[in-house]
Amino acid sequence: MQRIMLRAKIHRATVTQADLHYEGSCGIDEDLLDAADIKVGERIELYNVNNGERFATYAIKGVKGSGEISLNGAAARRAHLGDLLIICTYGPMSDEEIETYVPKIVFVDEHNRITGLKQQ
């Protein structure tokens, strides 16, 4: 049996841009993508801390070192600039993989700079 488990999380990232008329996606600073091991085009689940919205889209590469968290297309309607998001990825794992897998957790400050990394 495969279970869907948390693979990675960027915790409390601040929305810096929103563009309703851009192709749908979420732009994420390349440094954050690398730290969380999120790939361009990967499905991401987003949880808006400010209003409780939960939605999914895919990741695109933001400018490295910019702190960018941009919501594009329909996702731009799910948050306001300055809202806090939890960005997660999940993946299928066997019970054997679950025994040793440790999710990557990336903590950021109000400018989306990495303040800490944790593997639970």
PDB file of C-alpha atoms in Angstrom:
ATOM      1  CA  MET A   1       0.000   0.000   0.000  1.00  0.00           C
ATOM      2  CA  GLN A   2       1.112   3.544  -0.726  1.00  0.00           C
ATOM      3  CA  ARG A   3       0.244   6.432   1.582  1.00  0.00           C
ATOM      4  CA  ILE A   4       0.338  10.081   0.566  1.00  0.00           C
ATOM      5  CA  MET A   5       2.789  11.772   2.948  1.00  0.00           C
ATOM      6  CA  LEU A   6       4.157  15.277   3.469  1.00  0.00           C
ATOM      7  CA  ARG A   7       7.348  15.622   1.442  1.00  0.00           C
ATOM      8  CA  ALA A   8       8.249  19.277   1.959  1.00  0.00           C
ATOM      9  CA  LYS A   9       6.884  22.533   3.358  1.00  0.00           C
ATOM     10  CA  ILE A  10       7.704  26.243   3.156  1.00  0.00           C
ATOM     11  CA  HIS A  11       6.245  27.647   6.366  1.00  0.00           C
ATOM     12  CA  ARG A  12       4.535  31.068   6.540  1.00  0.00           C
ATOM     13  CA  ALA A  13       5.817  32.588   3.307  1.00  0.00           C
ATOM     14  CA  THR A  14       4.533  36.089   2.523  1.00  0.00           C
ATOM     15  CA  VAL A  15       2.706  36.751  -0.761  1.00  0.00           C
ATOM     16  CA  THR A  16       4.731  39.389  -2.640  1.00  0.00           C
ATOM     17  CA  GLN A  17       2.946  39.491  -6.010  1.00  0.00           C
ATOM     18  CA  ALA A  18      -0.395  38.574  -7.581  1.00  0.00           C
ATOM     19  CA  ASP A  19      -1.247  38.680 -11.284  1.00  0.00           C
ATOM     20  CA  LEU A  20      -4.720  37.530 -12.277  1.00  0.00           C
ATOM     21  CA  HIS A  21      -3.910  37.704 -16.005  1.00  0.00           C
ATOM     22  CA  TYR A  22      -0.716  35.621 -15.912  1.00  0.00           C
ATOM     23  CA  GLU A  23      -0.734  31.913 -16.706  1.00  0.00           C
ATOM     24  CA  GLY A  24      -1.777  30.122 -13.525  1.00  0.00           C
ATOM     25  CA  SER A  25       0.940  29.027 -11.133  1.00  0.00           C
ATOM     26  CA  CYS A  26       2.921  30.085  -8.069  1.00  0.00           C
ATOM     27  CA  GLY A  27       6.314  31.715  -8.535  1.00  0.00           C
ATOM     28  CA  ILE A  28       8.691  30.784  -5.725  1.00  0.00           C
ATOM     29  CA  ASP A  29      12.177  32.216  -5.153  1.00  0.00           C
ATOM     30  CA  GLU A  30      14.654  29.685  -6.550  1.00  0.00           C
ATOM     31  CA  ASP A  31      16.477  29.549  -3.193  1.00  0.00           C
ATOM     32  CA  LEU A  32      13.257  28.384  -1.505  1.00  0.00           C
ATOM     33  CA  LEU A  33      12.562  25.825  -4.228  1.00  0.00           C
ATOM     34  CA  ASP A  34      16.044  24.383  -3.742  1.00  0.00           C
ATOM     35  CA  ALA A  35      15.821  24.352   0.066  1.00  0.00           C
ATOM     36  CA  ALA A  36      12.463  22.548  -0.004  1.00  0.00           C
ATOM     37  CA  ASP A  37      13.401  20.322  -2.960  1.00  0.00           C
ATOM     38  CA  ILE A  38      10.353  21.493  -4.933  1.00  0.00           C
ATOM     39  CA  LYS A  39      10.710  21.100  -8.695  1.00  0.00           C
ATOM     40  CA  VAL A  40       9.429  23.460 -11.380  1.00  0.00           C
ATOM     41  CA  GLY A  41       6.045  22.157 -12.517  1.00  0.00           C
ATOM     42  CA  GLU A  42       5.468  20.168  -9.337  1.00  0.00           C
ATOM     43  CA  ARG A  43       1.978  20.267  -7.810  1.00  0.00           C
ATOM     44  CA  ILE A  44       1.867  22.300  -4.632  1.00  0.00           C
ATOM     45  CA  GLU A  45      -0.851  22.725  -2.034  1.00  0.00           C
ATOM     46  CA  LEU A  46      -1.175  26.203  -0.544  1.00  0.00           C
ATOM     47  CA  TYR A  47      -2.835  27.093   2.757  1.00  0.00           C
ATOM     48  CA  ASN A  48      -3.592  30.765   3.408  1.00  0.00           C
ATOM     49  CA  VAL A  49      -3.060  31.475   7.102  1.00  0.00           C
ATOM     50  CA  ASN A  50      -4.930  34.800   6.887  1.00  0.00           C
ATOM     51  CA  ASN A  51      -8.238  33.616   5.408  1.00  0.00           C
ATOM     52  CA  GLY A  52      -8.240  29.804   5.578  1.00  0.00           C
ATOM     53  CA  GLU A  53      -8.267  29.289   1.787  1.00  0.00           C
ATOM     54  CA  ARG A  54      -6.748  26.007   0.622  1.00  0.00           C
ATOM     55  CA  PHE A  55      -5.867  25.564  -3.047  1.00  0.00           C
ATOM     56  CA  ALA A  56      -3.511  23.790  -5.417  1.00  0.00           C
ATOM     57  CA  THR A  57      -1.413  24.882  -8.393  1.00  0.00           C
ATOM     58  CA  TYR A  58       2.109  24.191  -9.649  1.00  0.00           C
ATOM     59  CA  ALA A  59       5.467  25.767  -8.894  1.00  0.00           C
ATOM     60  CA  ILE A  60       7.424  27.975 -11.254  1.00  0.00           C
ATOM     61  CA  LYS A  61      10.879  29.415 -10.656  1.00  0.00           C
ATOM     62  CA  GLY A  62      11.029  32.891  -9.153  1.00  0.00           C
ATOM     63  CA  VAL A  63      14.083  35.101  -9.214  1.00  0.00           C
ATOM     64  CA  LYS A  64      16.862  33.683  -7.027  1.00  0.00           C
ATOM     65  CA  GLY A  65      17.327  35.675  -3.822  1.00  0.00           C
ATOM     66  CA  SER A  66      14.270  37.861  -4.487  1.00  0.00           C
ATOM     67  CA  GLY A  67      11.966  36.470  -1.799  1.00  0.00           C
ATOM     68  CA  GLU A  68       9.301  36.139  -4.500  1.00  0.00           C
ATOM     69  CA  ILE A  69       6.066  34.339  -3.728  1.00  0.00           C
ATOM     70  CA  SER A  70       3.741  35.215  -6.607  1.00  0.00           C
ATOM     71  CA  LEU A  71       0.248  33.919  -7.186  1.00  0.00           C
ATOM     72  CA  ASN A  72      -0.814  33.887 -10.810  1.00  0.00           C
ATOM     73  CA  GLY A  73      -4.033  33.272 -12.702  1.00  0.00           C
ATOM     74  CA  ALA A  74      -6.958  32.020 -10.609  1.00  0.00           C
ATOM     75  CA  ALA A  75      -4.641  31.545  -7.606  1.00  0.00           C
ATOM     76  CA  ALA A  76      -4.275  35.349  -7.443  1.00  0.00           C
ATOM     77  CA  ARG A  77      -7.870  35.472  -6.158  1.00  0.00           C
ATOM     78  CA  ARG A  78      -7.045  33.239  -3.172  1.00  0.00           C
ATOM     79  CA  ALA A  79      -4.760  35.651  -1.287  1.00  0.00           C
ATOM     80  CA  HIS A  80      -3.847  39.308  -0.884  1.00  0.00           C
ATOM     81  CA  LEU A  81      -0.376  40.820  -0.925  1.00  0.00           C
ATOM     82  CA  GLY A  82       1.143  40.280   2.507  1.00  0.00           C
ATOM     83  CA  ASP A  83      -0.920  37.177   3.340  1.00  0.00           C
ATOM     84  CA  LEU A  84       0.966  34.277   4.884  1.00  0.00           C
ATOM     85  CA  LEU A  85       1.011  30.930   3.059  1.00  0.00           C
ATOM     86  CA  ILE A  86       2.056  27.442   3.977  1.00  0.00           C
ATOM     87  CA  ILE A  87       3.242  25.746   0.777  1.00  0.00           C
ATOM     88  CA  CYS A  88       3.351  21.927   0.831  1.00  0.00           C
ATOM     89  CA  THR A  89       4.158  19.034  -1.440  1.00  0.00           C
ATOM     90  CA  TYR A  90       3.128  15.444  -0.858  1.00  0.00           C
ATOM     91  CA  GLY A  91       4.173  12.156  -2.365  1.00  0.00           C
ATOM     92  CA  PRO A  92       3.266   8.473  -2.314  1.00  0.00           C
ATOM     93  CA  MET A  93       5.382   6.338  -0.005  1.00  0.00           C
ATOM     94  CA  SER A  94       5.396   2.747   1.073  1.00  0.00           C
ATOM     95  CA  ASP A  95       5.316   1.861   4.754  1.00  0.00           C
ATOM     96  CA  GLU A  96       9.022   1.015   4.476  1.00  0.00           C
ATOM     97  CA  GLU A  97       9.865   4.436   3.007  1.00  0.00           C
ATOM     98  CA  ILE A  98       7.806   6.176   5.686  1.00  0.00           C
ATOM     99  CA  GLU A  99       9.960   4.600   8.391  1.00  0.00           C
ATOM    100  CA  THR A 100      13.023   6.578   7.279  1.00  0.00           C
ATOM    101  CA  TYR A 101      11.735   9.545   5.279  1.00  0.00           C
ATOM    102  CA  VAL A 102      12.029  12.970   6.878  1.00  0.00           C
ATOM    103  CA  PRO A 103      10.078  15.891   5.334  1.00  0.00           C
ATOM    104  CA  LYS A 104      11.999  19.068   4.535  1.00  0.00           C
ATOM    105  CA  ILE A 105      10.609  22.104   6.389  1.00  0.00           C
ATOM    106  CA  VAL A 106      11.808  25.582   5.365  1.00  0.00           C
ATOM    107  CA  PHE A 107      11.157  28.489   7.728  1.00  0.00           C
ATOM    108  CA  VAL A 108      11.236  32.049   6.394  1.00  0.00           C
ATOM    109  CA  ASP A 109      11.060  35.595   7.750  1.00  0.00           C
ATOM    110  CA  GLU A 110       8.695  38.356   6.600  1.00  0.00           C
ATOM    111  CA  HIS A 111      10.869  38.899   3.498  1.00  0.00           C
ATOM    112  CA  ASN A 112      10.843  35.174   2.607  1.00  0.00           C
ATOM    113  CA  ARG A 113      14.502  34.754   3.526  1.00  0.00           C
ATOM    114  CA  ILE A 114      15.372  31.363   4.976  1.00  0.00           C
ATOM    115  CA  THR A 115      15.691  31.470   8.756  1.00  0.00           C
ATOM    116  CA  GLY A 116      15.873  27.753   9.385  1.00  0.00           C
ATOM    117  CA  LEU A 117      15.648  24.287   7.945  1.00  0.00           C
ATOM    118  CA  LYS A 118      14.217  21.317   9.748  1.00  0.00           C
ATOM    119  CA  GLN A 119      13.816  17.721   8.875  1.00  0.00           C
ATOM    120  CA  GLN A 120      11.132  16.430  11.247  1.00  0.00           C
TER     121      GLN A 120
END
